[in-house]
Amino acid sequence: MATLKEFDFLQLFVGLIDDSKSGRRVKKDGNKIRPSTIEFYEVVYKELQAFVTKEVYNLRIRNVNRFTTRQMNAETRYWKRFYKRYSDYLYSQGCYDNYVGSHFKVIRTFFNYLKIEKGLFVGDFHKLFYVRTEDIPIVVLSTEQFQFLIHDEVFEESLPTKLKRCKDIMVFGGTVGLRYSDLMTLTKKNIETVYDTKYLKVRSKKTGTDTSIKLPEYACAIIHRYRGLKTLLPQVSLAQMNDNMKLLCELAGWTHEVGKLRSKRGVVKKVTDKGKPYRFCDLVSTHIMRRTSITTLLSLGMPESMVRKISGHAAGSKEFYKYVHYAQQFLDKETDMVFDKLAMKK
């Protein structure tokens, strides 16, 4: 009978976090683990701690080297129970499939870390963990809405200073398609002037991809407006920006109801905001700028390869395909209008 050598799961998980922070653990391409990824490791760790405490659960890792068939079967049952118990715990907290799936994705990463980097014989039980995902429809500004923000001077003059700044950031972000974290770190060094044309040159923090974007006149005007700052755009925290954007869109009159669907255990349900249907303005966040930029470029006919060059997505990116699919809806709408005209009899 093999000795059941056990390790403390949470203590080993701390090792994953520490090794990622210190740079001892890196990605397959040799680059450091992104801070946002490490932050989510810490979220998972805290949630596992809460789970162990609330459920009085003995969470451990065993060295399965030289385990008998009977012991391996028992260990398999243990991890199947863990998957169910931890899933039930997360869903009971009001979580949805994407969030629950992201937790088990991290736990699978943790098992691989133990096997490959720590040399522990922990088995392949993590392959039993199903990583659920849900296809959440993306919220973007239509071409008409985006043009309204760019050109409507009467609306702009009606706004308080903080919302004027919010509008400028939205317009600039919706033009260049950068993630908000990248947008807030831009400085004059990111601007390159070739003859009378200005280009925005930036390297994405998330992907390390270099992009060069020709700036239209209205984007240059926004930069000029804030020329006295150290950064290219006013500095607004993520939380404050999200709040300001919702208010701005509400003032713009974009309050039509939008059905919001989420899934738990693969079952899709319509969710509401405290019993009331979600409005378009309620679902707006900083993500809408990048989404708007990409879908606008695709909808107006720019080839996918060129849009990916600007957005920094790799060829075959599943995330990018969501934008392609959504942009197709815009294209279909315009195509139908043309075909309807052609079908009309004189």
mmCIF file of C-alpha atoms in Angstrom:
data_model
loop_
_atom_site.group_PDB
_atom_site.id
_atom_site.type_symbol
_atom_site.label_atom_id
_atom_site.label_comp_id
_atom_site.label_asym_id
_atom_site.label_seq_id
_atom_site.Cartn_x
_atom_site.Cartn_y
_atom_site.Cartn_z
ATOM 1 C CA MET A 1 0.000 0.000 0.000
ATOM 2 C CA ALA A 2 1.462 3.369 -1.096
ATOM 3 C CA THR A 3 1.962 6.067 1.526
ATOM 4 C CA LEU A 4 -0.604 8.849 1.170
ATOM 5 C CA LYS A 5 1.685 11.862 1.104
ATOM 6 C CA GLU A 6 -0.368 15.056 1.288
ATOM 7 C CA PHE A 7 0.337 18.734 0.652
ATOM 8 C CA ASP A 8 -1.639 21.809 1.663
ATOM 9 C CA PHE A 9 -3.502 22.962 -1.464
ATOM 10 C CA LEU A 10 -3.716 26.622 -0.478
ATOM 11 C CA GLN A 11 -0.091 26.816 0.596
ATOM 12 C CA LEU A 12 1.015 25.470 -2.775
ATOM 13 C CA PHE A 13 -1.345 27.927 -4.484
ATOM 14 C CA VAL A 14 0.475 30.776 -2.741
ATOM 15 C CA GLY A 15 3.613 29.427 -4.415
ATOM 16 C CA LEU A 16 1.957 29.839 -7.823
ATOM 17 C CA ILE A 17 1.198 33.478 -7.016
ATOM 18 C CA ASP A 18 4.627 34.236 -5.570
ATOM 19 C CA ASP A 19 6.511 32.578 -8.443
ATOM 20 C CA SER A 20 4.376 34.522 -10.942
ATOM 21 C CA LYS A 21 5.032 37.817 -9.179
ATOM 22 C CA SER A 22 8.767 37.288 -8.848
ATOM 23 C CA GLY A 23 9.239 36.263 -12.466
ATOM 24 C CA ARG A 24 10.408 32.754 -11.605
ATOM 25 C CA ARG A 25 7.330 31.554 -13.462
ATOM 26 C CA VAL A 26 6.849 32.985 -16.957
ATOM 27 C CA LYS A 27 4.622 32.399 -19.969
ATOM 28 C CA LYS A 28 5.544 29.890 -22.667
ATOM 29 C CA ASP A 29 7.001 32.692 -24.789
ATOM 30 C CA GLY A 30 9.301 33.739 -21.948
ATOM 31 C CA ASN A 31 7.409 36.918 -21.091
ATOM 32 C CA LYS A 32 6.331 37.744 -17.543
ATOM 33 C CA ILE A 33 2.875 36.852 -16.299
ATOM 34 C CA ARG A 34 0.608 39.896 -16.654
ATOM 35 C CA PRO A 35 -0.286 41.737 -13.406
ATOM 36 C CA SER A 36 -4.005 41.370 -14.245
ATOM 37 C CA THR A 37 -3.555 37.587 -14.460
ATOM 38 C CA ILE A 38 -1.802 37.486 -11.078
ATOM 39 C CA GLU A 39 -4.560 39.632 -9.584
ATOM 40 C CA PHE A 40 -7.110 37.038 -10.680
ATOM 41 C CA TYR A 41 -4.974 34.251 -9.182
ATOM 42 C CA GLU A 42 -5.318 36.154 -5.895
ATOM 43 C CA VAL A 43 -9.091 36.422 -6.379
ATOM 44 C CA VAL A 44 -9.309 32.652 -6.868
ATOM 45 C CA TYR A 45 -7.110 32.071 -3.813
ATOM 46 C CA LYS A 46 -9.338 34.213 -1.584
ATOM 47 C CA GLU A 47 -12.463 32.497 -2.927
ATOM 48 C CA LEU A 48 -10.951 29.071 -2.248
ATOM 49 C CA GLN A 49 -10.109 30.183 1.298
ATOM 50 C CA ALA A 50 -13.708 31.281 1.830
ATOM 51 C CA PHE A 51 -14.974 27.996 0.364
ATOM 52 C CA VAL A 52 -12.786 25.889 2.654
ATOM 53 C CA THR A 53 -13.920 27.882 5.702
ATOM 54 C CA LYS A 54 -17.630 27.962 4.891
ATOM 55 C CA GLU A 55 -17.908 24.375 3.683
ATOM 56 C CA VAL A 56 -15.410 23.008 6.252
ATOM 57 C CA TYR A 57 -13.723 21.306 3.312
ATOM 58 C CA ASN A 58 -10.435 19.412 3.512
ATOM 59 C CA LEU A 59 -8.704 20.726 0.394
ATOM 60 C CA ARG A 60 -5.423 18.925 -0.197
ATOM 61 C CA ILE A 61 -3.093 17.641 -2.891
ATOM 62 C CA ARG A 62 -1.737 14.103 -2.826
ATOM 63 C CA ASN A 63 1.357 12.637 -4.407
ATOM 64 C CA VAL A 64 -0.181 9.843 -6.508
ATOM 65 C CA ASN A 65 3.098 8.270 -7.541
ATOM 66 C CA ARG A 66 2.787 4.465 -7.114
ATOM 67 C CA PHE A 67 -0.918 4.691 -6.256
ATOM 68 C CA THR A 68 -2.874 1.475 -6.694
ATOM 69 C CA THR A 69 -5.871 1.375 -9.031
ATOM 70 C CA ARG A 70 -8.166 1.498 -6.008
ATOM 71 C CA GLN A 71 -6.421 4.579 -4.623
ATOM 72 C CA MET A 72 -6.502 6.313 -8.015
ATOM 73 C CA ASN A 73 -10.238 5.657 -8.280
ATOM 74 C CA ALA A 74 -10.744 7.102 -4.803
ATOM 75 C CA GLU A 75 -8.698 10.170 -5.723
ATOM 76 C CA THR A 76 -10.737 10.615 -8.901
ATOM 77 C CA ARG A 77 -13.936 10.580 -6.845
ATOM 78 C CA TYR A 78 -12.412 13.161 -4.462
ATOM 79 C CA TRP A 79 -11.701 15.653 -7.268
ATOM 80 C CA LYS A 80 -15.084 15.067 -8.887
ATOM 81 C CA ARG A 81 -16.688 15.940 -5.548
ATOM 82 C CA PHE A 82 -14.493 19.015 -5.276
ATOM 83 C CA TYR A 83 -15.544 20.165 -8.745
ATOM 84 C CA LYS A 84 -19.217 19.831 -7.836
ATOM 85 C CA ARG A 85 -18.891 21.359 -4.361
ATOM 86 C CA TYR A 86 -16.828 24.337 -5.495
ATOM 87 C CA SER A 87 -19.102 24.893 -8.512
ATOM 88 C CA ASP A 88 -22.162 24.814 -6.253
ATOM 89 C CA TYR A 89 -20.456 27.256 -3.893
ATOM 90 C CA LEU A 90 -19.668 29.774 -6.657
ATOM 91 C CA TYR A 91 -23.132 29.546 -8.198
ATOM 92 C CA SER A 92 -24.672 30.057 -4.745
ATOM 93 C CA GLN A 93 -22.753 33.362 -4.606
ATOM 94 C CA GLY A 94 -24.641 34.504 -7.718
ATOM 95 C CA CYS A 95 -21.801 33.789 -10.184
ATOM 96 C CA TYR A 96 -22.363 32.903 -13.838
ATOM 97 C CA ASP A 97 -20.702 30.395 -16.155
ATOM 98 C CA ASN A 98 -17.916 32.663 -17.405
ATOM 99 C CA TYR A 99 -16.753 33.489 -13.892
ATOM 100 C CA VAL A 100 -17.065 29.922 -12.608
ATOM 101 C CA GLY A 101 -15.259 28.643 -15.700
ATOM 102 C CA SER A 102 -12.440 31.156 -15.227
ATOM 103 C CA HIS A 103 -11.870 29.808 -11.688
ATOM 104 C CA PHE A 104 -11.479 26.246 -12.898
ATOM 105 C CA LYS A 105 -9.248 27.431 -15.716
ATOM 106 C CA VAL A 106 -6.901 28.894 -13.076
ATOM 107 C CA ILE A 107 -7.075 25.703 -10.994
ATOM 108 C CA ARG A 108 -6.132 23.687 -14.076
ATOM 109 C CA THR A 109 -3.194 26.054 -14.556
ATOM 110 C CA PHE A 110 -2.268 25.425 -10.921
ATOM 111 C CA PHE A 111 -2.191 21.646 -11.441
ATOM 112 C CA ASN A 112 0.039 22.056 -14.496
ATOM 113 C CA TYR A 113 2.322 24.334 -12.466
ATOM 114 C CA LEU A 114 2.674 21.645 -9.790
ATOM 115 C CA LYS A 115 3.411 18.938 -12.336
ATOM 116 C CA ILE A 116 5.724 20.786 -14.706
ATOM 117 C CA GLU A 117 7.445 23.407 -12.582
ATOM 118 C CA LYS A 118 7.419 21.815 -9.117
ATOM 119 C CA GLY A 119 7.843 18.216 -10.255
ATOM 120 C CA LEU A 120 5.010 16.833 -8.111
ATOM 121 C CA PHE A 121 3.116 13.688 -9.126
ATOM 122 C CA VAL A 122 -0.364 15.132 -8.640
ATOM 123 C CA GLY A 123 -2.110 13.279 -11.446
ATOM 124 C CA ASP A 124 -4.332 14.606 -14.227
ATOM 125 C CA PHE A 125 -7.470 15.097 -12.164
ATOM 126 C CA HIS A 126 -7.677 18.717 -13.294
ATOM 127 C CA LYS A 127 -8.737 17.406 -16.700
ATOM 128 C CA LEU A 128 -12.019 16.415 -15.033
ATOM 129 C CA PHE A 129 -12.815 20.095 -14.444
ATOM 130 C CA TYR A 130 -15.122 21.387 -17.148
ATOM 131 C CA VAL A 131 -14.429 25.033 -17.995
ATOM 132 C CA ARG A 132 -17.807 26.529 -18.840
ATOM 133 C CA THR A 133 -18.104 29.624 -20.983
ATOM 134 C CA GLU A 134 -21.013 31.754 -22.121
ATOM 135 C CA ASP A 135 -21.448 33.775 -25.268
ATOM 136 C CA ILE A 136 -22.397 37.222 -24.009
ATOM 137 C CA PRO A 137 -23.601 39.628 -26.750
ATOM 138 C CA ILE A 138 -21.288 42.621 -26.929
ATOM 139 C CA VAL A 139 -22.596 46.163 -26.499
ATOM 140 C CA VAL A 140 -21.254 48.696 -29.004
ATOM 141 C CA LEU A 141 -22.114 52.165 -30.220
ATOM 142 C CA SER A 142 -23.723 52.224 -33.636
ATOM 143 C CA THR A 143 -22.090 54.333 -36.332
ATOM 144 C CA GLU A 144 -24.830 56.940 -35.833
ATOM 145 C CA GLN A 145 -24.287 57.063 -32.066
ATOM 146 C CA PHE A 146 -20.532 57.393 -32.465
ATOM 147 C CA GLN A 147 -20.927 60.178 -35.041
ATOM 148 C CA PHE A 148 -23.267 61.947 -32.623
ATOM 149 C CA LEU A 149 -20.566 61.985 -29.935
ATOM 150 C CA ILE A 150 -17.978 63.238 -32.421
ATOM 151 C CA HIS A 151 -19.947 66.016 -34.086
ATOM 152 C CA ASP A 152 -22.931 67.191 -32.002
ATOM 153 C CA GLU A 153 -21.697 70.507 -30.556
ATOM 154 C CA VAL A 154 -25.034 71.394 -28.926
ATOM 155 C CA PHE A 155 -24.966 68.195 -26.877
ATOM 156 C CA GLU A 156 -21.337 68.774 -25.926
ATOM 157 C CA GLU A 157 -22.021 72.307 -24.696
ATOM 158 C CA SER A 158 -24.827 70.992 -22.470
ATOM 159 C CA LEU A 159 -22.442 68.722 -20.565
ATOM 160 C CA PRO A 160 -20.612 69.478 -17.321
ATOM 161 C CA THR A 161 -16.805 69.461 -17.493
ATOM 162 C CA LYS A 162 -16.378 65.892 -16.214
ATOM 163 C CA LEU A 163 -18.723 64.544 -18.904
ATOM 164 C CA LYS A 164 -17.047 66.607 -21.627
ATOM 165 C CA ARG A 165 -13.811 64.897 -20.681
ATOM 166 C CA CYS A 166 -15.608 61.564 -20.587
ATOM 167 C CA LYS A 167 -16.939 62.172 -24.103
ATOM 168 C CA ASP A 168 -13.474 63.092 -25.381
ATOM 169 C CA ILE A 169 -11.975 59.907 -23.940
ATOM 170 C CA MET A 170 -14.833 57.846 -25.404
ATOM 171 C CA VAL A 171 -14.372 59.365 -28.853
ATOM 172 C CA PHE A 172 -10.610 58.978 -28.818
ATOM 173 C CA GLY A 173 -10.826 55.437 -27.420
ATOM 174 C CA GLY A 174 -13.529 54.492 -29.911
ATOM 175 C CA THR A 175 -11.248 55.716 -32.705
ATOM 176 C CA VAL A 176 -7.970 54.023 -31.803
ATOM 177 C CA GLY A 177 -9.371 50.817 -30.272
ATOM 178 C CA LEU A 178 -6.952 50.547 -27.346
ATOM 179 C CA ARG A 179 -7.728 48.901 -24.034
ATOM 180 C CA TYR A 180 -8.517 51.429 -21.307
ATOM 181 C CA SER A 181 -5.343 50.589 -19.369
ATOM 182 C CA ASP A 182 -3.262 51.435 -22.458
ATOM 183 C CA LEU A 183 -5.325 54.536 -23.183
ATOM 184 C CA MET A 184 -4.612 56.052 -19.759
ATOM 185 C CA THR A 185 -0.828 55.681 -20.106
ATOM 186 C CA LEU A 186 -0.481 57.522 -23.434
ATOM 187 C CA THR A 187 1.850 60.515 -23.526
ATOM 188 C CA LYS A 188 3.153 62.873 -26.189
ATOM 189 C CA LYS A 189 5.910 60.338 -26.850
ATOM 190 C CA ASN A 190 3.245 58.115 -28.408
ATOM 191 C CA ILE A 191 2.544 60.705 -31.108
ATOM 192 C CA GLU A 192 4.635 60.724 -34.262
ATOM 193 C CA THR A 193 4.197 63.426 -36.894
ATOM 194 C CA VAL A 194 5.020 62.601 -40.504
ATOM 195 C CA TYR A 195 4.720 65.773 -42.575
ATOM 196 C CA ASP A 196 1.279 67.055 -41.488
ATOM 197 C CA THR A 197 -0.090 63.659 -40.452
ATOM 198 C CA LYS A 198 -0.148 62.443 -36.846
ATOM 199 C CA TYR A 199 0.191 58.789 -35.905
ATOM 200 C CA LEU A 200 -0.448 57.143 -32.569
ATOM 201 C CA LYS A 201 2.235 54.551 -31.861
ATOM 202 C CA VAL A 202 1.783 52.260 -28.878
ATOM 203 C CA ARG A 203 2.675 48.830 -27.540
ATOM 204 C CA SER A 204 -0.131 46.951 -25.817
ATOM 205 C CA LYS A 205 0.565 46.018 -22.197
ATOM 206 C CA LYS A 206 -1.531 42.879 -22.538
ATOM 207 C CA THR A 207 -0.196 41.422 -25.793
ATOM 208 C CA GLY A 208 3.068 43.329 -26.387
ATOM 209 C CA THR A 209 1.813 44.146 -29.893
ATOM 210 C CA ASP A 210 2.998 47.363 -31.561
ATOM 211 C CA THR A 211 0.351 49.396 -33.366
ATOM 212 C CA SER A 212 0.495 52.548 -35.483
ATOM 213 C CA ILE A 213 -2.767 54.375 -36.103
ATOM 214 C CA LYS A 214 -3.291 57.395 -38.310
ATOM 215 C CA LEU A 215 -5.299 59.950 -36.334
ATOM 216 C CA PRO A 216 -8.246 61.798 -37.894
ATOM 217 C CA GLU A 217 -8.625 65.534 -37.400
ATOM 218 C CA TYR A 218 -11.202 65.240 -34.604
ATOM 219 C CA ALA A 219 -8.859 62.960 -32.603
ATOM 220 C CA CYS A 220 -6.003 65.426 -33.057
ATOM 221 C CA ALA A 221 -8.290 68.188 -31.781
ATOM 222 C CA ILE A 222 -8.917 66.178 -28.603
ATOM 223 C CA ILE A 223 -5.180 65.762 -28.016
ATOM 224 C CA HIS A 224 -4.639 69.486 -28.548
ATOM 225 C CA ARG A 225 -7.350 70.256 -25.998
ATOM 226 C CA TYR A 226 -5.347 68.546 -23.267
ATOM 227 C CA ARG A 227 -1.886 69.628 -24.417
ATOM 228 C CA GLY A 228 -1.071 71.003 -20.948
ATOM 229 C CA LEU A 229 -1.272 67.571 -19.299
ATOM 230 C CA LYS A 230 1.595 65.132 -18.859
ATOM 231 C CA THR A 231 -0.571 62.408 -20.358
ATOM 232 C CA LEU A 232 -2.345 62.539 -23.696
ATOM 233 C CA LEU A 233 -5.797 62.331 -22.095
ATOM 234 C CA PRO A 234 -7.292 63.334 -18.721
ATOM 235 C CA GLN A 235 -6.717 60.726 -16.021
ATOM 236 C CA VAL A 236 -9.949 59.118 -14.834
ATOM 237 C CA SER A 237 -10.161 55.971 -12.697
ATOM 238 C CA LEU A 238 -11.792 52.940 -14.274
ATOM 239 C CA ALA A 239 -14.714 52.963 -11.826
ATOM 240 C CA GLN A 240 -15.351 56.695 -12.301
ATOM 241 C CA MET A 241 -15.102 56.386 -16.083
ATOM 242 C CA ASN A 242 -17.664 53.590 -16.117
ATOM 243 C CA ASP A 243 -20.070 55.703 -14.046
ATOM 244 C CA ASN A 244 -19.522 58.785 -16.216
ATOM 245 C CA MET A 245 -20.091 56.841 -19.422
ATOM 246 C CA LYS A 246 -23.403 55.453 -18.191
ATOM 247 C CA LEU A 247 -24.575 58.961 -17.271
ATOM 248 C CA LEU A 248 -23.353 60.414 -20.567
ATOM 249 C CA CYS A 249 -25.235 57.810 -22.602
ATOM 250 C CA GLU A 250 -28.348 58.359 -20.509
ATOM 251 C CA LEU A 251 -28.195 62.109 -21.223
ATOM 252 C CA ALA A 252 -27.741 61.291 -24.916
ATOM 253 C CA GLY A 253 -31.105 59.520 -24.783
ATOM 254 C CA TRP A 254 -29.786 55.990 -25.291
ATOM 255 C CA THR A 255 -32.161 54.493 -22.775
ATOM 256 C CA HIS A 256 -33.869 51.859 -24.895
ATOM 257 C CA GLU A 257 -34.294 48.453 -23.248
ATOM 258 C CA VAL A 258 -31.662 45.840 -23.995
ATOM 259 C CA GLY A 259 -32.227 42.201 -23.088
ATOM 260 C CA LYS A 260 -29.361 40.864 -20.995
ATOM 261 C CA LEU A 261 -28.839 37.117 -21.018
ATOM 262 C CA ARG A 262 -26.517 35.137 -18.734
ATOM 263 C CA SER A 263 -26.075 31.423 -18.216
ATOM 264 C CA LYS A 264 -25.629 29.157 -15.213
ATOM 265 C CA ARG A 265 -24.633 25.533 -15.789
ATOM 266 C CA GLY A 266 -25.314 26.080 -19.467
ATOM 267 C CA VAL A 267 -28.900 27.269 -18.908
ATOM 268 C CA VAL A 268 -29.489 30.726 -20.383
ATOM 269 C CA LYS A 269 -31.695 33.124 -18.443
ATOM 270 C CA LYS A 270 -32.717 36.739 -18.869
ATOM 271 C CA VAL A 271 -31.417 38.904 -16.041
ATOM 272 C CA THR A 272 -32.713 42.274 -14.863
ATOM 273 C CA ASP A 273 -31.512 45.250 -12.857
ATOM 274 C CA LYS A 274 -33.385 44.875 -9.551
ATOM 275 C CA GLY A 275 -36.457 43.643 -11.411
ATOM 276 C CA LYS A 276 -36.245 46.255 -14.178
ATOM 277 C CA PRO A 277 -35.042 45.540 -17.733
ATOM 278 C CA TYR A 278 -31.536 46.778 -18.500
ATOM 279 C CA ARG A 279 -31.267 49.881 -20.635
ATOM 280 C CA PHE A 280 -28.534 50.442 -23.207
ATOM 281 C CA CYS A 281 -26.890 53.105 -21.009
ATOM 282 C CA ASP A 282 -26.834 50.703 -18.034
ATOM 283 C CA LEU A 283 -24.629 48.225 -19.911
ATOM 284 C CA VAL A 284 -22.055 50.733 -21.136
ATOM 285 C CA SER A 285 -18.509 50.428 -19.771
ATOM 286 C CA THR A 286 -14.984 51.247 -20.922
ATOM 287 C CA HIS A 287 -14.973 48.044 -23.006
ATOM 288 C CA ILE A 288 -17.427 49.698 -25.386
ATOM 289 C CA MET A 289 -14.712 51.978 -26.792
ATOM 290 C CA ARG A 290 -12.542 49.139 -28.066
ATOM 291 C CA ARG A 291 -15.590 47.207 -29.251
ATOM 292 C CA THR A 292 -16.949 50.243 -31.079
ATOM 293 C CA SER A 293 -13.653 50.895 -32.811
ATOM 294 C CA ILE A 294 -13.262 47.342 -34.066
ATOM 295 C CA THR A 295 -16.872 46.844 -35.174
ATOM 296 C CA THR A 296 -16.965 50.259 -36.855
ATOM 297 C CA LEU A 297 -13.846 49.496 -38.893
ATOM 298 C CA LEU A 298 -15.194 46.083 -39.882
ATOM 299 C CA SER A 299 -18.678 47.380 -40.668
ATOM 300 C CA LEU A 300 -17.316 50.131 -42.906
ATOM 301 C CA GLY A 301 -15.416 47.577 -44.956
ATOM 302 C CA MET A 302 -11.844 47.466 -43.632
ATOM 303 C CA PRO A 303 -10.340 43.976 -44.172
ATOM 304 C CA GLU A 304 -10.075 41.820 -41.065
ATOM 305 C CA SER A 305 -6.292 41.535 -41.333
ATOM 306 C CA MET A 306 -5.913 45.328 -41.199
ATOM 307 C CA VAL A 307 -8.327 45.671 -38.279
ATOM 308 C CA ARG A 308 -6.366 43.018 -36.365
ATOM 309 C CA LYS A 309 -3.200 45.000 -37.046
ATOM 310 C CA ILE A 310 -4.787 47.964 -35.280
ATOM 311 C CA SER A 311 -6.481 45.991 -32.476
ATOM 312 C CA GLY A 312 -3.523 43.725 -31.770
ATOM 313 C CA HIS A 313 -5.512 40.485 -32.088
ATOM 314 C CA ALA A 314 -3.787 37.378 -33.415
ATOM 315 C CA ALA A 315 -5.091 35.611 -36.521
ATOM 316 C CA GLY A 316 -7.800 33.126 -35.546
ATOM 317 C CA SER A 317 -8.491 34.897 -32.244
ATOM 318 C CA LYS A 318 -11.796 33.719 -30.737
ATOM 319 C CA GLU A 319 -12.232 37.128 -29.123
ATOM 320 C CA PHE A 320 -11.807 38.877 -32.461
ATOM 321 C CA TYR A 321 -14.371 36.574 -34.091
ATOM 322 C CA LYS A 322 -17.020 37.999 -31.746
ATOM 323 C CA TYR A 323 -16.443 41.417 -33.295
ATOM 324 C CA VAL A 324 -16.558 39.983 -36.818
ATOM 325 C CA HIS A 325 -19.850 38.254 -36.046
ATOM 326 C CA TYR A 326 -21.352 41.398 -34.529
ATOM 327 C CA ALA A 327 -20.141 43.607 -37.377
ATOM 328 C CA GLN A 328 -21.778 41.197 -39.804
ATOM 329 C CA GLN A 329 -25.124 42.110 -38.250
ATOM 330 C CA PHE A 330 -24.508 45.742 -39.203
ATOM 331 C CA LEU A 331 -23.474 44.734 -42.710
ATOM 332 C CA ASP A 332 -26.540 42.508 -43.100
ATOM 333 C CA LYS A 333 -28.789 45.391 -42.070
ATOM 334 C CA GLU A 334 -27.277 47.706 -44.685
ATOM 335 C CA THR A 335 -27.358 44.970 -47.323
ATOM 336 C CA ASP A 336 -31.045 44.315 -46.655
ATOM 337 C CA MET A 337 -31.780 48.018 -47.146
ATOM 338 C CA VAL A 338 -30.080 47.949 -50.557
ATOM 339 C CA PHE A 339 -31.823 44.754 -51.635
ATOM 340 C CA ASP A 340 -35.193 46.097 -50.460
ATOM 341 C CA LYS A 341 -34.703 49.111 -52.735
ATOM 342 C CA LEU A 342 -33.757 46.869 -55.621
ATOM 343 C CA ALA A 343 -36.851 44.741 -55.043
ATOM 344 C CA MET A 344 -39.188 47.735 -55.196
ATOM 345 C CA LYS A 345 -41.219 47.965 -58.361
ATOM 346 C CA LYS A 346 -41.518 51.314 -60.057
#
